[in-house]
Amino acid sequence: FDRVLNFAKAGFHATKVAAVRAESCWLMGRVYQVQGEYENAEKFYHQAVKLDSSFSPALFSYSEILVRKKDYFAAVECLEKVLKTIPNSPDTLSLLGFILAKDANKRPKALNYLQRAIELNPRDPTIHLMYATVLKGNVVDFARSLEAYGKSMGLDGSGVNPTTYNNVGILNAWKSDFDEAEEKYNAAIRHLTGIKLEGPEALKPITKILESGKDHAVTIVFNLARLYEEKKEYEKAANIQKTIIKSLPAYTGSYGEVEKAKVVFQRVRECSNDANPSIFLNLGHVLLALGQHAPAVAMYKKYVLGYLAHDPAEGSKMDERYEKAMEYLRQSENITPDSEDIAFNVALLKKDFAYGVMSKREKDLKRTLKEVQQAKVHLEEAKETFEELKREAEVAAEAERRENLAKENAVKAMELADSLKYGIGASGTKKKRDEDAMEDDSDAPH
C-alpha cells in the first residue's frame, strides 16, 4: 500500500494535467478505503471528482463513501453521472438500485436497475444478495427474495455471511418451513461465533453466544426463540428469552414492551410509505395487546386489503391470511362485544374481502366456489351490521333531537315562570331583572 501511495503522490506532483491528477487522487483514496481510513479516502475522492467531474471510477468510489455516511442523495447524484458515461455498469446499476429502494415510491425503478445488473453479470453473488435484500422489504416479494438469496448463496459458496443466513431463516419461517428456518439460524450462529447448537443440550451455549459481543448475535438468537414459539415449542422459546433477559437486561425485545413496539412499527410504517402490509399485522397485534381494539381492527383490515390485488401465486394464500386476521378480530369482538366501532370495522373488512373475491375475475385470478359462497355470506353479514348500526344511529339522532327540544322547552318554561312572577310579558323579563339588579347595587357600600 505504501508503494501505491508513493507512486500516486509522485504522479500527482509530476503533472499539471487535471485528468492525471484526478486519477492519482483516486488511487490514494482507494488505498485509504481498503485500509478502513474512510475520512482520508473521502478527502481524496472528493479532490479527484473536483479535478475531473466525469472521472467515473472516482465518482463510483466517492458514492460508496457517501453511502457509508448515509448521504444517499449525493450518492445517487454521483452514480447517475457514472451511468451517463457507462450505462451498462453492473456495479453502478446494483448500488444505485439498492439506494433507490430505500424510497418506497422509487422501488419499481430500483428493482429494474438490479434486474439489469443481474442480466449483465449473473455470476456476481453480491448483486443477487442486494436484489434479495430489496425484495425482502415487501412481503409480496418474499418468495422471490428467498429465490434470490438462494442464488447468491449458491454462487458465494463458503463466503456466505451470517446476516444472509439469518434473513433466509426469516423468510423460511414466513413460509412455515420451520425446520429449514432453524437450520439457517443455526448456520448463522455457527458462522458468526463458531458455536454449534446440536444435540439434546443444544441451547446450553446460548449465554456464550449472547456474550460473544458479535454483531447481530442477539438478533439471531431472538429470531430463534420466535421460531420456537411458531413451532409451539414454548419451553425452548421461554428458556431462550429468559437467557436473553439475564445476559442482556437492556434488550427490550424479550420483555413484551408493547408501547415501544408500537412506536417502532409506526416509524417503520412512515418510512415504508405503507408498502409492507406485514407492518399493519404487527401493529394490529400491538394495539390489541394495549387494549386499543378499534385501531387494532383497522390495522387488521389494512393488512388483509394489502393482499386483495396480489398476483395468482399470492392470491391463492389470501384466504389463509384473511382467516388469520379474522381470528384476531374475533378476539377483539369477544373482549368488547358492545363496541359499535369494532362492529363497524369488522363489517367493513368483510365487505372489502367479499369485493376482493368478486373482483378476482376481472384480474384474471382463480376463485373457487367455496370462496364465492364465503364472500356472499360475509357480504350479507356486513349488510346486516351496517343496517343495524344505521338504525341505532337513527335512534340516537332522534334521542339527541328530543333532548335538544326538551332543553329548549325548559328554557322557555323558565322564562314564562319569570314573567308570571313579575307580572309582565316574557319580552320584559330582562328589563325587570336589570332594574332589580340596579336596586340591589344601590344598597352596596361605595
XYZ file of C-alpha atoms in Angstrom:
446
model
C 0.000 0.000 0.000
C 2.846 2.394 0.808
C 4.338 1.898 -2.661
C 0.998 2.655 -4.323
C 0.661 5.819 -2.231
C 4.190 6.926 -3.147
C 3.618 6.335 -6.869
C 0.268 8.139 -6.753
C 1.750 11.145 -4.925
C 4.638 11.298 -7.388
C 2.220 11.190 -10.303
C 0.128 13.984 -8.780
C 3.118 16.330 -8.340
C 4.725 15.471 -11.686
C 1.956 16.972 -13.839
C -0.488 19.820 -14.158
C -2.960 17.754 -16.225
C -6.238 17.613 -14.268
C -7.228 14.142 -15.519
C -3.905 12.600 -14.419
C -4.044 14.350 -11.056
C -7.623 13.110 -10.591
C -6.513 9.518 -11.190
C -3.664 9.935 -8.678
C -6.109 11.229 -6.044
C -8.452 8.342 -6.766
C -5.640 5.783 -6.292
C -4.706 7.336 -2.944
C -8.370 7.275 -1.940
C -8.594 3.580 -2.831
C -5.628 2.759 -0.608
C -7.160 4.592 2.340
C -10.575 2.990 1.751
C -9.111 -0.522 1.711
C -7.280 0.261 4.959
C -10.501 1.497 6.562
C -9.385 5.138 6.746
C -12.641 6.461 5.334
C -12.130 10.150 6.143
C -8.869 10.242 4.166
C -10.493 8.226 1.387
C -13.357 10.704 1.176
C -10.934 13.640 1.040
C -9.022 12.228 -1.937
C -12.132 11.021 -3.781
C -13.681 14.460 -3.408
C -10.495 16.050 -4.755
C -10.474 13.630 -7.712
C -14.089 14.469 -8.609
C -13.307 18.168 -8.257
C -10.388 17.830 -10.693
C -12.360 15.750 -13.205
C -16.146 15.634 -12.694
C -16.537 12.977 -15.415
C -13.976 10.515 -13.988
C -16.246 7.506 -13.402
C -14.013 5.413 -11.076
C -13.686 8.354 -8.671
C -17.419 9.100 -8.838
C -18.284 5.478 -8.045
C -15.769 5.203 -5.186
C -16.947 8.536 -3.775
C -20.552 7.266 -3.881
C -19.526 4.244 -1.766
C -18.185 6.572 0.935
C -21.327 8.716 0.746
C -23.494 5.608 1.207
C -21.439 4.718 4.257
C -22.206 8.215 5.618
C -25.893 7.719 4.677
C -25.740 10.732 2.366
C -27.908 8.901 -0.146
C -28.967 11.934 -2.165
C -25.358 12.873 -3.014
C -24.503 9.211 -3.691
C -27.354 8.928 -6.201
C -26.115 12.060 -7.991
C -22.643 10.517 -8.372
C -23.971 7.172 -9.599
C -26.311 8.771 -12.121
C -23.319 10.647 -13.580
C -21.460 7.327 -13.893
C -24.437 5.754 -15.694
C -24.421 8.531 -18.290
C -20.837 7.567 -19.145
C -21.095 3.795 -18.574
C -24.789 2.832 -18.916
C -24.123 -0.908 -18.609
C -22.048 -0.958 -15.438
C -23.450 -3.779 -13.225
C -21.813 -2.385 -10.073
C -23.270 1.070 -10.660
C -26.729 -0.246 -11.528
C -26.863 -2.523 -8.477
C -25.659 0.107 -5.994
C -27.987 2.742 -7.439
C -30.903 0.304 -7.289
C -30.075 -0.633 -3.708
C -30.083 3.039 -2.639
C -33.256 4.000 -4.528
C -35.120 1.084 -2.914
C -34.980 2.970 0.387
C -37.729 5.186 -1.033
C -40.888 3.084 -1.457
C -42.042 5.298 -4.342
C -38.847 4.514 -6.282
C -38.904 0.782 -5.561
C -40.026 -0.304 -9.069
C -37.190 1.710 -10.633
C -34.747 0.260 -8.097
C -35.772 -3.315 -8.891
C -35.406 -2.585 -12.602
C -31.812 -1.411 -12.078
C -30.991 -4.510 -10.031
C -32.546 -6.833 -12.618
C -30.466 -5.172 -15.354
C -27.341 -5.604 -13.225
C -28.081 -9.323 -12.806
C -28.600 -9.720 -16.560
C -25.223 -8.058 -17.196
C -23.362 -10.051 -14.526
C -25.400 -13.113 -13.453
C -22.417 -14.718 -11.682
C -21.942 -11.946 -9.114
C -23.325 -13.154 -5.744
C -23.267 -9.609 -4.310
C -25.761 -8.331 -6.879
C -28.112 -11.259 -6.198
C -27.741 -10.530 -2.477
C -28.655 -6.854 -2.951
C -31.634 -7.861 -5.082
C -32.786 -10.343 -2.420
C -32.441 -7.724 0.326
C -34.567 -5.214 -1.582
C -37.235 -7.831 -2.335
C -37.317 -8.773 1.348
C -38.584 -5.256 2.081
C -42.074 -6.127 0.830
C -43.983 -9.214 1.933
C -45.452 -9.523 -1.571
C -41.941 -10.336 -2.837
C -40.848 -12.704 -0.053
C -40.899 -15.769 -2.324
C -38.761 -14.015 -4.968
C -36.443 -12.770 -2.239
C -35.897 -16.311 -0.975
C -35.081 -17.435 -4.515
C -32.578 -14.581 -4.958
C -30.917 -15.396 -1.633
C -30.595 -18.997 -2.800
C -28.808 -17.908 -5.990
C -26.480 -15.630 -4.052
C -25.587 -18.367 -1.571
C -25.058 -20.876 -4.372
C -22.596 -18.542 -6.092
C -20.862 -17.416 -2.905
C -20.191 -20.905 -1.533
C -18.397 -20.768 1.797
C -18.338 -16.966 1.763
C -21.970 -16.566 2.880
C -22.206 -14.133 5.792
C -24.272 -14.724 8.973
C -26.710 -11.917 8.124
C -27.683 -13.699 4.920
C -28.342 -16.952 6.799
C -30.453 -15.010 9.293
C -32.507 -13.320 6.562
C -33.086 -16.610 4.767
C -34.185 -18.089 8.095
C -36.751 -15.306 8.483
C -38.135 -15.986 5.006
C -38.283 -19.741 5.634
C -40.192 -19.081 8.857
C -42.608 -16.901 6.860
C -43.186 -19.892 4.553
C -43.812 -22.040 7.652
C -40.766 -24.089 6.657
C -39.682 -24.175 10.282
C -37.040 -26.903 10.068
C -35.260 -25.073 7.251
C -35.520 -21.800 9.197
C -33.978 -23.425 12.277
C -31.149 -24.804 10.162
C -30.424 -21.332 8.746
C -30.461 -19.652 12.172
C -28.074 -22.317 13.459
C -25.837 -21.747 10.423
C -25.870 -18.006 11.128
C -24.792 -18.617 14.737
C -22.140 -21.122 13.654
C -20.623 -18.754 11.072
C -20.784 -15.831 13.495
C -19.397 -17.430 16.659
C -18.132 -20.877 15.700
C -20.614 -22.428 18.161
C -22.818 -25.341 17.073
C -26.276 -25.850 18.563
C -26.660 -29.608 18.351
C -27.952 -32.489 20.441
C -30.328 -32.613 23.433
C -28.471 -29.810 25.233
C -28.165 -27.630 22.155
C -29.390 -24.471 23.889
C -26.770 -24.511 26.664
C -24.246 -22.321 24.766
C -26.832 -19.533 24.242
C -25.313 -17.410 27.035
C -21.874 -17.742 25.467
C -23.281 -16.687 22.092
C -25.002 -13.638 23.569
C -21.877 -12.555 25.431
C -19.625 -13.031 22.396
C -20.057 -9.366 21.508
C -20.581 -10.259 17.854
C -22.813 -8.023 15.760
C -26.308 -9.464 15.217
C -25.780 -12.318 17.710
C -28.692 -11.183 19.883
C -30.964 -10.654 16.873
C -30.321 -14.152 15.539
C -30.864 -15.769 18.945
C -34.059 -13.763 19.426
C -35.290 -14.905 15.989
C -34.567 -18.486 17.012
C -36.734 -18.004 20.108
C -39.561 -16.603 17.980
C -39.224 -19.602 15.678
C -39.716 -21.988 18.615
C -42.860 -20.033 19.501
C -44.153 -20.599 15.962
C -43.307 -24.307 16.272
C -45.211 -24.341 19.593
C -42.048 -25.431 21.404
C -42.839 -22.947 24.140
C -40.417 -24.247 26.758
C -37.444 -23.782 24.424
C -38.682 -20.333 23.417
C -39.155 -19.237 27.033
C -35.723 -20.523 28.063
C -34.011 -18.542 25.309
C -35.981 -15.385 26.139
C -35.060 -15.710 29.824
C -31.419 -16.205 28.887
C -31.501 -13.066 26.747
C -33.009 -11.043 29.598
C -30.488 -12.426 32.091
C -27.466 -11.852 29.842
C -28.612 -8.538 28.359
C -31.175 -6.806 30.603
C -31.198 -3.771 28.297
C -32.539 -5.837 25.388
C -36.234 -4.909 25.330
C -37.308 -7.365 22.649
C -37.827 -10.175 25.144
C -39.915 -8.146 27.618
C -43.018 -7.630 25.521
C -42.792 -3.830 25.821
C -45.713 -3.135 23.532
C -45.634 0.662 23.809
C -42.082 0.704 22.448
C -43.061 -1.827 19.806
C -45.946 0.404 18.744
C -43.607 3.369 18.258
C -41.136 1.260 16.265
C -43.788 -0.185 13.930
C -45.299 3.259 13.381
C -41.892 4.601 12.398
C -41.355 1.678 10.034
C -44.781 2.332 8.537
C -43.915 6.000 7.929
C -40.575 5.148 6.333
C -42.003 2.453 4.054
C -44.992 4.552 2.910
C -47.266 1.601 3.775
C -45.502 -0.573 1.190
C -45.206 -3.540 3.566
C -48.589 -4.996 4.667
C -46.966 -7.067 7.439
C -46.447 -3.804 9.350
C -50.241 -3.494 9.660
C -50.471 -7.035 11.053
C -47.803 -6.353 13.680
C -49.340 -3.004 14.593
C -52.673 -4.782 14.978
C -51.113 -7.259 17.425
C -49.528 -4.429 19.414
C -52.710 -2.336 19.562
C -54.721 -5.381 20.638
C -52.221 -6.042 23.428
C -52.622 -2.415 24.518
C -56.409 -2.815 24.651
C -56.928 -0.384 21.752
C -59.387 -2.626 19.975
C -60.906 -0.339 17.336
C -57.499 0.812 15.977
C -56.353 -2.826 16.049
C -59.314 -3.816 13.878
C -58.442 -1.037 11.437
C -54.855 -2.351 11.177
C -56.027 -5.933 10.560
C -58.356 -4.612 7.874
C -55.465 -2.828 6.143
C -53.355 -5.983 6.409
C -55.947 -8.107 4.613
C -56.585 -5.434 1.984
C -52.867 -5.454 1.232
C -53.334 -8.883 -0.355
C -56.526 -8.362 -2.315
C -54.740 -7.353 -5.513
C -51.912 -9.903 -5.476
C -50.693 -11.947 -8.393
C -52.088 -15.504 -8.802
C -49.312 -17.090 -6.726
C -50.100 -14.828 -3.801
C -53.846 -14.800 -4.395
C -54.090 -18.469 -3.503
C -52.866 -17.628 0.009
C -55.339 -14.826 0.594
C -57.939 -16.936 2.395
C -55.388 -18.224 4.876
C -54.253 -14.695 5.716
C -57.809 -13.447 5.929
C -58.700 -16.175 8.418
C -55.603 -15.349 10.444
C -56.611 -11.696 10.625
C -60.236 -12.557 11.411
C -59.075 -14.704 14.319
C -57.685 -11.579 15.985
C -60.765 -9.566 15.089
C -62.982 -12.131 16.818
C -60.793 -11.869 19.911
C -61.329 -8.135 19.850
C -65.107 -8.568 19.470
C -65.224 -11.013 22.381
C -63.425 -8.550 24.645
C -65.753 -5.626 23.833
C -68.881 -7.140 22.245
C -70.897 -3.908 22.508
C -68.401 -1.682 20.707
C -70.024 -0.091 17.659
C -66.602 0.938 16.313
C -65.383 -2.649 16.265
C -68.650 -3.918 14.759
C -68.405 -1.315 12.007
C -64.758 -2.128 11.203
C -65.386 -5.873 11.153
C -68.310 -5.371 8.780
C -66.174 -3.129 6.592
C -63.467 -5.788 6.473
C -65.984 -8.473 5.480
C -67.399 -6.256 2.760
C -63.945 -5.448 1.334
C -62.929 -9.106 1.420
C -66.106 -10.043 -0.461
C -65.465 -7.390 -3.099
C -61.870 -8.593 -3.373
C -63.021 -12.138 -4.112
C -65.631 -10.928 -6.594
C -63.074 -8.761 -8.426
C -60.650 -11.665 -8.905
C -62.342 -12.449 -12.178
C -61.518 -9.015 -13.567
C -57.860 -9.518 -12.618
C -57.656 -12.985 -14.211
C -57.241 -14.627 -10.804
C -58.772 -18.004 -9.991
C -61.583 -18.166 -7.455
C -63.250 -21.259 -6.063
C -66.942 -21.921 -5.462
C -66.201 -22.006 -1.730
C -64.612 -18.551 -1.938
C -67.609 -17.096 -3.758
C -70.054 -18.633 -1.265
C -67.998 -17.324 1.655
C -67.876 -13.877 0.053
C -71.674 -13.823 -0.307
C -72.152 -14.824 3.337
C -69.728 -12.132 4.501
C -71.433 -9.552 2.304
C -74.836 -10.375 3.814
C -73.404 -10.255 7.335
C -71.781 -6.901 6.601
C -75.039 -5.565 5.161
C -76.983 -6.634 8.275
C -74.405 -4.996 10.543
C -74.480 -1.738 8.582
C -78.294 -1.671 8.663
C -78.346 -2.357 12.411
C -75.778 0.369 13.061
C -77.770 2.720 10.850
C -80.943 2.020 12.868
C -79.057 2.587 16.114
C -77.619 5.817 14.721
C -81.097 6.995 13.720
C -82.424 6.166 17.205
C -79.500 8.031 18.742
C -80.102 11.006 16.447
C -83.817 11.073 17.378
C -82.912 10.866 21.072
C -80.486 13.764 20.634
C -83.170 15.787 18.790
C -85.670 15.182 21.605
C -83.072 16.072 24.228
C -82.331 19.377 22.482
C -86.076 20.055 22.170
C -86.530 19.353 25.885
C -83.726 21.797 26.701
C -85.357 24.497 24.554
C -88.741 23.912 26.232
C -87.119 24.040 29.668
C -85.585 27.449 28.891
C -88.940 28.753 27.617
C -90.690 27.408 30.732
C -88.212 29.244 32.983
C -88.738 32.482 31.068
C -92.509 32.042 31.331
C -92.217 31.412 35.071
C -90.175 34.604 35.458
C -92.738 36.617 33.511
C -95.561 35.332 35.720
C -93.533 36.142 38.845
C -93.073 39.783 37.892
C -96.434 40.154 36.197
C -95.026 41.225 32.819
C -94.685 39.677 29.364
C -91.809 37.460 28.516
C -90.230 40.236 26.447
C -89.917 42.411 29.554
C -88.199 39.816 31.691
C -84.623 41.007 31.039
C -85.562 44.669 31.660
C -87.195 43.851 35.043
C -84.145 41.775 36.081
C -81.829 44.688 35.210
C -83.943 47.089 37.317
C -83.833 44.691 40.279
C -80.089 44.404 39.890
C -79.729 48.213 39.954
C -81.807 48.425 43.143
C -79.601 45.798 44.773
C -76.435 47.676 43.732
C -77.730 50.915 45.314
C -77.565 49.308 48.758
C -73.958 48.236 48.295
C -71.223 50.249 50.071
C -69.396 52.790 47.862
